[in-house]
Amino acid sequence: MSRKIILAVLSLIFMFSTSACDSLNPNNKLVETLKDTYFEDNQVSGFISTLTNQIDISSTYYTFEINRFYGNLIQINKEKLKILVLTKISSMTQEKNLSRALIEEKDTISLAKELEIQLDEDLKKNIINSLEKHLKDESKQTPNTDQTTININQQYKLQIHFNFLSIINSMNMKISPSIKELIKSNLTMVEKSLTLSEQKSVKAIYYTYFVKKWLSIPVDEQTVTEKLDLLRLDDHSYLFLPIKDQMELKINGSDNGDISSTRLANEILVDLYGIKSLKNKEGTLKYISDYIEKMNNLTYESSTIYINDMYEVVYLSGVMGYHEFRKLKR
């Protein structure tokens, strides 16, 4: 497998000014999507993924956040939603119920926090034990093939470790020394295996930065900032990879920034320097406004894809310090 292919895989793995605020107003598409995907019976409530036609915890979390951001466009039965979340949390105490990437589990804990669900210490310890066992078992799943495949596997594990550490951080818990060393070891292997071009990927920068932060590993702030500068465009959006590197590696990418890369880059910068120190804040808010206006004119393949895109917008708005639409409009 060539380096061009590994970077293409890596990109998938790691992948408002006041005058502009009117375009941010929720339109009928969003309201109808919320209504169409909301589910409630006599026990639970949540949101349905149109990709599976089932209640999905990640879709529920993303849609809940969007609805909250816009001032509760539809009414959600929070008590029944808490039952859904608590059921998912209870299942997390057994490793066999965990998703491989731990994305669902990360979103579950994030939603529990939004709903102000208090977890007792014994439950949290049982969850961590299950998660750590998952990481240990996952570490044994190393492909015995070519080096490129091994590198991709290590990069995917970095994502899993990021999600794991995010959960630990949200629950304000500590990890065992052995798991810390396991994560550090994989991180070291990932950093050694990345080419110069791969190191410039916004997702590679993002995952390595936050894993290091959560493990209290020193980060070269200047190098991180310089790498992000290479990805920033005039409209204050960010590329997933510099255009020059895309062309050299013949990746079918884009010379336009994307909402996900822009969110990842700004999340790092805000963590490094604080929201008040950002020089491009107003430009980023203008980009968000323009992006939502563009979304309003797009036809999405499914409601779930639309919600995922809108969640990135809401997430980025939060990163920029605007957690509610009404405050964004001021």
Coordinates of C-alpha atoms in Angstrom, one line a residue:
M1 CA 0.0 0.0 0.0
S2 CA 1.5 3.4 -1.0
R3 CA 2.0 6.5 1.1
K4 CA -0.7 8.2 -1.0
I5 CA -3.2 5.6 0.1
I6 CA -2.2 5.7 3.8
L7 CA -2.7 9.5 3.8
A8 CA -6.1 9.2 2.2
V9 CA -7.0 6.7 4.9
L10 CA -5.5 9.0 7.5
S11 CA -7.6 11.9 6.3
L12 CA -10.7 9.7 7.0
I13 CA -9.4 8.4 10.3
F14 CA -8.1 11.6 11.7
M15 CA -10.3 13.5 9.4
F16 CA -20.6 36.1 13.1
S17 CA -20.6 39.3 12.8
T18 CA -24.0 40.9 13.9
S19 CA -24.9 41.9 10.3
A20 CA -24.6 38.2 9.2
C21 CA -26.7 36.7 12.0
D22 CA -30.0 36.6 10.2
S23 CA -28.8 33.7 8.1
L24 CA -28.4 31.7 11.3
N25 CA -32.1 31.8 12.0
P26 CA -33.5 28.2 12.1
N27 CA -35.4 27.5 8.9
N28 CA -38.2 25.0 8.2
K29 CA -35.7 22.4 7.1
L30 CA -34.2 22.2 10.6
V31 CA -37.5 22.3 12.5
E32 CA -39.0 19.6 10.3
T33 CA -35.9 17.5 10.7
L34 CA -36.1 17.7 14.5
K35 CA -39.8 16.8 14.4
D36 CA -39.4 13.9 11.9
T37 CA -36.5 12.2 13.8
Y38 CA -37.8 12.7 17.4
F39 CA -39.1 9.5 19.0
E40 CA -41.0 9.0 22.2
D41 CA -43.0 6.1 23.6
N42 CA -44.2 5.3 27.1
Q43 CA -40.7 4.5 28.3
V44 CA -38.0 6.5 26.5
S45 CA -37.4 9.4 24.1
G46 CA -34.6 10.1 21.7
F47 CA -33.8 10.8 18.0
I48 CA -33.7 8.3 15.2
S49 CA -30.9 7.9 12.8
T50 CA -32.2 7.8 9.3
L51 CA -29.3 5.6 8.3
T52 CA -30.5 2.8 10.6
N53 CA -34.1 3.8 11.3
Q54 CA -33.4 3.2 15.0
I55 CA -32.8 5.4 18.0
D56 CA -29.1 6.3 18.0
I57 CA -27.3 7.7 21.0
S58 CA -24.9 9.8 18.9
S59 CA -27.7 11.2 16.7
T60 CA -29.7 11.9 19.9
Y61 CA -26.8 13.8 21.5
Y62 CA -26.1 15.9 18.4
T63 CA -29.8 16.7 17.8
F64 CA -30.3 17.5 21.5
E65 CA -27.4 20.0 21.3
I66 CA -28.7 21.6 18.2
N67 CA -32.2 21.9 19.7
R68 CA -30.8 23.4 22.9
F69 CA -28.6 25.9 20.9
Y70 CA -31.6 27.2 19.0
G71 CA -33.7 27.7 22.2
N72 CA -35.6 24.4 22.1
L73 CA -37.4 24.5 18.8
I74 CA -39.2 21.3 19.8
Q75 CA -40.1 19.9 23.2
I76 CA -38.1 16.9 24.3
N77 CA -39.2 14.7 27.2
K78 CA -36.0 14.9 29.2
E79 CA -37.1 12.4 31.9
K80 CA -37.6 9.7 29.3
L81 CA -34.4 10.8 27.6
K82 CA -32.6 10.2 30.9
I83 CA -33.9 6.7 30.9
L84 CA -32.4 6.1 27.5
V85 CA -29.1 7.5 28.6
L86 CA -29.0 5.6 31.9
T87 CA -29.7 2.4 30.1
K88 CA -26.8 3.0 27.8
I89 CA -24.5 3.9 30.7
S90 CA -25.5 0.7 32.5
S91 CA -24.5 -1.3 29.5
M92 CA -21.1 0.4 29.4
T93 CA -20.1 -1.6 32.5
Q94 CA -19.7 -4.7 30.3
E95 CA -17.0 -4.7 27.7
K96 CA -19.0 -6.8 25.2
N97 CA -21.5 -3.9 24.9
L98 CA -18.9 -1.3 24.0
S99 CA -18.4 0.0 20.4
R100 CA -14.9 -0.4 19.1
A101 CA -14.1 3.3 18.6
L102 CA -15.9 4.4 21.9
I103 CA -17.7 7.2 20.0
E104 CA -21.1 6.2 21.3
E105 CA -19.8 5.9 24.8
K106 CA -18.2 9.4 24.6
D107 CA -21.4 10.9 23.3
T108 CA -23.4 9.1 26.0
I109 CA -21.3 10.6 28.8
S110 CA -21.5 14.0 27.2
L111 CA -25.3 13.8 27.0
A112 CA -25.5 12.6 30.6
K113 CA -23.5 15.7 31.6
E114 CA -25.9 18.0 29.6
L115 CA -28.9 16.3 31.4
E116 CA -27.2 16.7 34.7
I117 CA -27.3 13.0 35.5
Q118 CA -25.2 12.3 38.5
L119 CA -23.2 9.0 38.4
D120 CA -22.1 7.4 41.7
E121 CA -18.4 6.5 42.1
D122 CA -18.9 2.8 42.0
L123 CA -20.7 3.0 38.7
K124 CA -18.0 5.2 37.2
K125 CA -15.3 2.8 38.5
N126 CA -17.1 -0.1 36.8
I127 CA -17.3 1.8 33.6
I128 CA -13.6 2.7 33.6
N129 CA -12.7 -1.0 34.3
S130 CA -14.7 -2.0 31.3
L131 CA -13.2 0.7 29.1
E132 CA -9.7 -0.2 30.2
K133 CA -10.2 -3.8 29.5
H134 CA -11.4 -2.8 26.0
L135 CA -8.2 -0.8 25.4
K136 CA -6.1 -3.8 26.5
D137 CA -7.9 -6.2 24.3
E138 CA -7.8 -3.7 21.4
S139 CA -4.0 -3.4 21.8
K140 CA -3.7 -7.1 21.1
Q141 CA -5.5 -6.7 17.8
T142 CA -2.4 -5.8 15.7
P143 CA -2.4 -6.8 12.1
N144 CA 0.5 -9.1 11.1
T145 CA 0.9 -7.8 7.6
D146 CA 2.7 -4.9 5.9
Q147 CA 4.0 -1.9 7.8
T148 CA 1.4 0.5 6.2
T149 CA -1.5 -1.5 7.6
I150 CA 0.1 -1.6 11.0
N151 CA 0.5 2.2 10.9
I152 CA -3.2 2.7 10.0
N153 CA -4.2 0.4 12.9
Q154 CA -2.1 2.4 15.3
Q155 CA -3.7 5.7 14.0
Y156 CA -7.1 4.2 14.6
K157 CA -6.1 3.2 18.1
L158 CA -5.1 6.8 18.7
Q159 CA -8.7 7.8 18.0
I160 CA -10.0 5.2 20.4
H161 CA -7.6 6.5 23.1
F162 CA -8.7 10.0 22.5
N163 CA -12.4 9.0 23.0
F164 CA -11.4 7.0 26.1
L165 CA -9.5 10.0 27.6
S166 CA -12.4 12.3 26.7
I167 CA -14.7 10.1 28.8
I168 CA -12.3 9.9 31.7
N169 CA -11.9 13.7 31.6
S170 CA -15.7 14.2 31.6
M171 CA -16.2 11.9 34.5
N172 CA -13.2 13.5 36.4
M173 CA -11.6 10.1 37.0
K174 CA -8.1 8.8 36.8
I175 CA -6.7 6.0 34.7
S176 CA -4.4 3.2 35.7
P177 CA -0.6 3.5 35.2
S178 CA -0.6 0.5 32.8
I179 CA -3.3 2.1 30.5
K180 CA -1.4 5.4 30.6
E181 CA 1.7 3.6 29.3
L182 CA -0.3 1.7 26.7
I183 CA -1.6 5.0 25.3
K184 CA 1.8 6.7 25.4
S185 CA 3.4 3.8 23.7
N186 CA 0.9 3.8 20.8
L187 CA 1.2 7.6 20.5
T188 CA 5.0 7.3 20.2
M189 CA 4.6 4.8 17.4
V190 CA 2.1 6.9 15.6
E191 CA 4.3 10.0 15.7
K192 CA 7.3 8.0 14.5
S193 CA 5.4 6.5 11.5
L194 CA 3.8 9.7 10.2
T195 CA 5.5 11.2 7.1
L196 CA 6.1 15.0 7.0
S197 CA 2.9 15.4 4.9
E198 CA 0.8 13.2 7.3
Q199 CA 2.0 15.3 10.2
K200 CA 0.3 18.3 8.6
S201 CA -3.2 16.7 8.7
V202 CA -5.5 18.7 11.0
K203 CA -6.9 15.5 12.5
A204 CA -3.4 14.2 13.2
I205 CA -2.5 17.5 14.9
Y206 CA -5.8 17.4 16.8
Y207 CA -5.6 13.9 18.2
T208 CA -1.9 14.0 19.1
Y209 CA -2.3 17.4 20.8
F210 CA -5.2 16.5 23.1
V211 CA -3.9 13.0 23.9
K212 CA -0.7 14.6 25.0
K213 CA -2.5 17.3 27.0
W214 CA -4.6 14.7 28.9
L215 CA -1.5 12.7 29.6
S216 CA 0.4 15.8 30.7
I217 CA 3.0 15.3 28.0
P218 CA 4.7 18.6 26.9
V219 CA 3.5 20.1 23.6
D220 CA 5.5 22.3 21.3
E221 CA 2.9 25.1 21.1
Q222 CA 4.8 27.0 18.4
T223 CA 5.0 24.0 16.1
V224 CA 1.3 23.2 16.5
T225 CA 0.4 26.8 15.7
E226 CA 2.6 26.9 12.6
K227 CA 1.1 23.7 11.3
L228 CA -2.4 25.1 11.8
D229 CA -1.3 28.4 10.0
L230 CA -0.5 26.3 6.9
L231 CA -4.2 25.0 6.9
R232 CA -5.9 28.4 7.4
L233 CA -7.6 30.1 4.4
D234 CA -8.6 33.7 3.8
D235 CA -12.2 33.0 4.7
H236 CA -11.0 31.8 8.1
S237 CA -11.8 28.2 7.4
Y238 CA -9.3 25.4 7.6
L239 CA -8.2 22.6 5.2
F240 CA -7.8 19.0 6.3
L241 CA -4.4 19.0 4.6
P242 CA -2.4 21.8 2.9
I243 CA -3.2 22.1 -0.8
K244 CA 0.4 21.6 -1.8
D245 CA 0.5 18.2 0.0
Q246 CA -2.8 17.2 -1.5
M247 CA -1.4 17.8 -5.0
E248 CA 1.9 16.1 -4.4
L249 CA 0.2 13.0 -3.0
K250 CA -2.5 13.2 -5.7
I251 CA -5.3 13.1 -3.2
N252 CA -8.7 13.9 -4.5
G253 CA -9.2 16.6 -1.9
S254 CA -10.3 20.2 -2.0
D255 CA -8.9 23.7 -2.0
N256 CA -11.8 24.8 0.2
G257 CA -11.9 24.6 3.9
D258 CA -14.5 22.4 5.7
I259 CA -16.5 22.9 8.8
S260 CA -15.0 19.9 10.7
S261 CA -11.4 20.9 10.1
T262 CA -12.3 24.5 11.1
R263 CA -13.8 23.3 14.3
L264 CA -10.8 21.0 15.1
A265 CA -8.3 23.8 14.4
N266 CA -10.1 26.4 16.5
E267 CA -10.6 24.0 19.4
I268 CA -6.8 23.6 19.6
L269 CA -6.2 27.3 19.3
V270 CA -8.8 28.2 22.0
D271 CA -7.3 25.5 24.3
L272 CA -3.8 26.9 23.7
Y273 CA -4.4 30.7 23.9
G274 CA -7.9 31.2 25.2
I275 CA -10.9 32.7 23.3
K276 CA -10.0 36.3 24.1
S277 CA -6.6 35.9 22.4
L278 CA -7.9 34.7 19.1
K279 CA -7.2 37.2 16.3
N280 CA -9.6 35.6 13.8
K281 CA -12.7 35.3 16.0
E282 CA -14.9 37.6 14.0
G283 CA -13.8 36.1 10.7
T284 CA -14.6 32.6 12.1
L285 CA -18.1 33.8 13.1
K286 CA -18.6 35.2 9.6
Y287 CA -17.6 31.8 8.2
I288 CA -20.1 30.1 10.4
S289 CA -22.8 32.4 9.2
D290 CA -22.0 31.8 5.6
Y291 CA -21.8 28.1 6.1
I292 CA -25.2 27.9 7.5
E293 CA -26.6 29.9 4.7
K294 CA -25.0 27.5 2.3
M295 CA -26.5 24.5 4.2
N296 CA -29.9 26.0 3.8
N297 CA -29.6 25.7 0.1
L298 CA -28.1 22.2 0.0
T299 CA -29.9 18.9 -0.5
Y300 CA -28.6 16.3 1.9
E301 CA -28.8 12.5 1.2
S302 CA -30.3 11.9 4.7
S303 CA -31.5 13.8 7.7
T304 CA -28.7 12.2 9.7
I305 CA -26.0 13.7 7.5
Y306 CA -27.7 17.1 7.7
I307 CA -27.8 16.8 11.6
N308 CA -24.1 15.7 11.7
D309 CA -23.2 18.8 9.6
M310 CA -25.3 21.1 11.7
Y311 CA -23.8 19.7 14.9
E312 CA -20.3 20.7 13.7
V313 CA -21.7 24.2 13.3
V314 CA -23.1 24.3 16.8
Y315 CA -19.9 22.7 18.2
L316 CA -17.8 25.3 16.5
S317 CA -20.0 28.1 17.8
G318 CA -19.5 26.7 21.3
V319 CA -15.8 26.6 20.8
M320 CA -15.9 30.3 19.8
G321 CA -17.8 31.1 23.0
Y322 CA -21.4 31.1 21.8
H323 CA -23.3 28.3 23.4
E324 CA -26.8 29.8 22.7
F325 CA -28.2 31.2 19.5
R326 CA -29.7 34.2 21.3
K327 CA -26.3 35.3 22.6
L328 CA -24.8 34.8 19.2
K329 CA -27.2 37.3 17.7
R330 CA -26.4 40.1 20.2

